[in-house]
PDB file of C-alpha atoms in Angstrom:
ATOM      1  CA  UNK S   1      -1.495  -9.298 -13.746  1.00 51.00           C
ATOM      2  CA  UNK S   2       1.356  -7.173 -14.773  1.00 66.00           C
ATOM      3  CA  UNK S   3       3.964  -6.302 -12.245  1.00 75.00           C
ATOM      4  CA  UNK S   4       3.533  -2.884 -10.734  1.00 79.00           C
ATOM      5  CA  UNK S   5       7.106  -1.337 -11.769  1.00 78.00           C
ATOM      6  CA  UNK S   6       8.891   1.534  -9.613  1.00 80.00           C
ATOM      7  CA  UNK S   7      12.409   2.824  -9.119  1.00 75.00           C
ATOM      8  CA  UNK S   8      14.361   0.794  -6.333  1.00 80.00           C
ATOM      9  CA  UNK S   9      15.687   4.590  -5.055  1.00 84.00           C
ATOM     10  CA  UNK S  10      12.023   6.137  -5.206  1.00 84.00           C
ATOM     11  CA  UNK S  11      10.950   3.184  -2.754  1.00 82.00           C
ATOM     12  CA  UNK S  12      14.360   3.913  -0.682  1.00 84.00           C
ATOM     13  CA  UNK S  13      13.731   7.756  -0.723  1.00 85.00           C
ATOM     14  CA  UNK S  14       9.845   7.226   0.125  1.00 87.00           C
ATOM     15  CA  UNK S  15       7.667   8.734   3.066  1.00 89.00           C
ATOM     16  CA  UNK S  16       7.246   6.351   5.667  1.00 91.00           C
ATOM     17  CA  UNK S  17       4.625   5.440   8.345  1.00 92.00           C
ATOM     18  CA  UNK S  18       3.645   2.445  10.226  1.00 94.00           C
ATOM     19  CA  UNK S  19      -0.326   1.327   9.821  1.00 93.00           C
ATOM     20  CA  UNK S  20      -2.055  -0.298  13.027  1.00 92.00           C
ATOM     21  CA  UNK S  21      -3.712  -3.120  11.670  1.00 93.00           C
ATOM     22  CA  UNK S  22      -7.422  -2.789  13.020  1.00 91.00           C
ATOM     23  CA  UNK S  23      -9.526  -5.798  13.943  1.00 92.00           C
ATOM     24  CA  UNK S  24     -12.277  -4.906  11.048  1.00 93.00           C
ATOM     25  CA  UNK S  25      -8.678  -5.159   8.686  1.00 94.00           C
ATOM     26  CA  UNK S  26      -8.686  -9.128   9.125  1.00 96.00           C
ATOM     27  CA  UNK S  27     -10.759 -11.706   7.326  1.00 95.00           C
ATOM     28  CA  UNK S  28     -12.339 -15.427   8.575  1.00 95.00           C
ATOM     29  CA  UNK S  29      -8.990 -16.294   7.198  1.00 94.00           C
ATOM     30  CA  UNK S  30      -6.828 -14.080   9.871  1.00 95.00           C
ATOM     31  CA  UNK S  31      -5.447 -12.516   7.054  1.00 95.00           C
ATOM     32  CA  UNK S  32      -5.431  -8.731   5.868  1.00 96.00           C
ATOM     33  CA  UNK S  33      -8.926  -8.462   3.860  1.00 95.00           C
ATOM     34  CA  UNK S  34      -8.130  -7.834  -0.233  1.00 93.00           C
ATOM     35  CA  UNK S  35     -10.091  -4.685  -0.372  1.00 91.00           C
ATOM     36  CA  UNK S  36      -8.272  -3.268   2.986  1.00 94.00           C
ATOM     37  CA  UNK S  37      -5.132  -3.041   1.350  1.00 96.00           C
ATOM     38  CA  UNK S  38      -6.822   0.345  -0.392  1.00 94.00           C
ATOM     39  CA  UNK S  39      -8.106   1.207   2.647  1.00 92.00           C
ATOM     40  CA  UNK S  40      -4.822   0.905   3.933  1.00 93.00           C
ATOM     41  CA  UNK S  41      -3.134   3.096   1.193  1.00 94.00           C
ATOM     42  CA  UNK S  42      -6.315   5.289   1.543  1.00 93.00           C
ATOM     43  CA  UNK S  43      -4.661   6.275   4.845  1.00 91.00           C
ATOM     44  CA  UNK S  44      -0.633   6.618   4.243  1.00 91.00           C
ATOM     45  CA  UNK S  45      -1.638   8.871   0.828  1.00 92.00           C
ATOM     46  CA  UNK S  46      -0.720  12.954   2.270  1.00 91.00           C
ATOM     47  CA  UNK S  47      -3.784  14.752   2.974  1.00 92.00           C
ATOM     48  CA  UNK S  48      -3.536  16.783  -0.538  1.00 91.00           C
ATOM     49  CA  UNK S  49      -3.314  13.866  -2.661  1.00 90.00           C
ATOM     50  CA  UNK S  50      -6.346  11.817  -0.749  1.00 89.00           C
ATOM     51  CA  UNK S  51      -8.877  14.794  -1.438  1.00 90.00           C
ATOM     52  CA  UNK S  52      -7.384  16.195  -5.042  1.00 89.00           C
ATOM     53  CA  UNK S  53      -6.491  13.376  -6.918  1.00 83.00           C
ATOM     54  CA  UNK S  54      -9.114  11.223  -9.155  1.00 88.00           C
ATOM     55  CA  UNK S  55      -7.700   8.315  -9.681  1.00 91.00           C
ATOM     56  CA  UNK S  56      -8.833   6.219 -13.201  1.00 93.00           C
ATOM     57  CA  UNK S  57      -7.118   3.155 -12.094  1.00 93.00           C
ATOM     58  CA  UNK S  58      -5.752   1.769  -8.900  1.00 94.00           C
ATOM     59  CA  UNK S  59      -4.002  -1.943  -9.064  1.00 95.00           C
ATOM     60  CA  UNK S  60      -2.830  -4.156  -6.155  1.00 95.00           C
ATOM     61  CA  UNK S  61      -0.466  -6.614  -6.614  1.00 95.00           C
ATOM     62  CA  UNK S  62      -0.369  -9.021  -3.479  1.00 95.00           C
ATOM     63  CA  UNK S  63       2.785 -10.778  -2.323  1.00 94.00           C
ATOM     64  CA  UNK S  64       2.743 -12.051   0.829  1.00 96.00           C
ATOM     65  CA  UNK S  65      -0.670 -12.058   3.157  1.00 95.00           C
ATOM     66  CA  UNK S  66      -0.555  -9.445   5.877  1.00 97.00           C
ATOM     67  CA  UNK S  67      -1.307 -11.327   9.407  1.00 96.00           C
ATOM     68  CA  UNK S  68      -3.286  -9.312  12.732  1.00 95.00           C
ATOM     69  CA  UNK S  69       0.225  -9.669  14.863  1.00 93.00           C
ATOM     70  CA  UNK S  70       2.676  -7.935  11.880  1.00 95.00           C
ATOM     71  CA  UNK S  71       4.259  -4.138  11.816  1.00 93.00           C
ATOM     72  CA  UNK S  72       3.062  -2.840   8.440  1.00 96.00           C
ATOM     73  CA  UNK S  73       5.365  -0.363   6.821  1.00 96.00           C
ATOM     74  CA  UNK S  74       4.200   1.606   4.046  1.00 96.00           C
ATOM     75  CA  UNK S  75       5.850   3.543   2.175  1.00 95.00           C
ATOM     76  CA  UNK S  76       4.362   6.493  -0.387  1.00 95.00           C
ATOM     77  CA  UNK S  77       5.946   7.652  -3.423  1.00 94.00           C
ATOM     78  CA  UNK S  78       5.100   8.768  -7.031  1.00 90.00           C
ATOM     79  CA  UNK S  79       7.052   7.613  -9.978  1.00 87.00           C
ATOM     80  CA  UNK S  80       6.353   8.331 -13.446  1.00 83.00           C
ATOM     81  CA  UNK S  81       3.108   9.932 -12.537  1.00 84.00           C
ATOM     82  CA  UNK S  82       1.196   7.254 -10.623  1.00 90.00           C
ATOM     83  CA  UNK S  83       0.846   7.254  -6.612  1.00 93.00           C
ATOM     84  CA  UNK S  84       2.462   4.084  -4.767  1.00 95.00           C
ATOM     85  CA  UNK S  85       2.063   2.654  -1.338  1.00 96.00           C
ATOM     86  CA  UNK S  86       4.241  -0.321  -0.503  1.00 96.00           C
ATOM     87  CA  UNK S  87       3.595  -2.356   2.456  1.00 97.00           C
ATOM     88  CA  UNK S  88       6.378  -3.773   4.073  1.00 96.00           C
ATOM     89  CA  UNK S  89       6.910  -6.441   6.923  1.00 97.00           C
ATOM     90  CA  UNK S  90       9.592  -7.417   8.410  1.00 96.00           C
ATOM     91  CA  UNK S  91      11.942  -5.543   5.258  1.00 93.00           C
ATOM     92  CA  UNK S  92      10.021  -7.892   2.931  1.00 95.00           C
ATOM     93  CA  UNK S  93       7.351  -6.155   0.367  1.00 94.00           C
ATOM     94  CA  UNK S  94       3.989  -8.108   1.363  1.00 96.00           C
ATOM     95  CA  UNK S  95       1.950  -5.703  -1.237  1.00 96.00           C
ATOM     96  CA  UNK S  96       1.901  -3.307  -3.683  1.00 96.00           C
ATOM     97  CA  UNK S  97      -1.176  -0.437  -4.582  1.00 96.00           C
ATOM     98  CA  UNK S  98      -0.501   1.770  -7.832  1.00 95.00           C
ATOM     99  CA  UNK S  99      -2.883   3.823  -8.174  1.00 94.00           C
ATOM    100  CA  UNK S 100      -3.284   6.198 -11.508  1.00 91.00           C
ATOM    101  CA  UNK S 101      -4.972   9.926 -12.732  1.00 85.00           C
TER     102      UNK S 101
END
């Protein structure tokens, strides 16, 4: 998989909220289930841009697991006409979701 590309100062400038990792979020594994990383980014996206946009393509690119005990930040921004949530722990980007019109 390509890397998911975005300006540095977008991701510095971004919206910012903190997601509450939910019990149903974890896997057998104790790690943040793959397809709750949308879910995830499902939830940061504003209100508008949840319940207009129709997205053609939405990629993930995974970094670092995401573990029940961590403080997720995400951050939303667009860049170059695609939607971006980046999920941050600790400073450190643990994952990435572009997703696309």
């Amino acid at each position: 998989m390509d890397k998911l590309e975005f300006s540095e100062n977008k991701l510095k400038e971004a919206q910012e909220c903190v997601y509450h990792i939910q019990r149903r979020d974890i896997d057998i594994n104790s790690h943040m289930h793959n397809i709750n990383y949308l879910d995830a980014a499902y939830e940061v996206l504003p209100q508008e841009v949840y319940e207009n946009a129709e997205f053609s393509e939405i990629r993930i690119q995974y970094k670092k697991e995401i573990k029940p005990e961590d403080t997720v930040i995400c951050r939303y921004f667009e860049d170059k006409g695609e939607y971006f949530v980046v999920m941050l722990v600790d400073d450190k980007i643990h994952a990435v979701v572009a997703l696309s019109r």
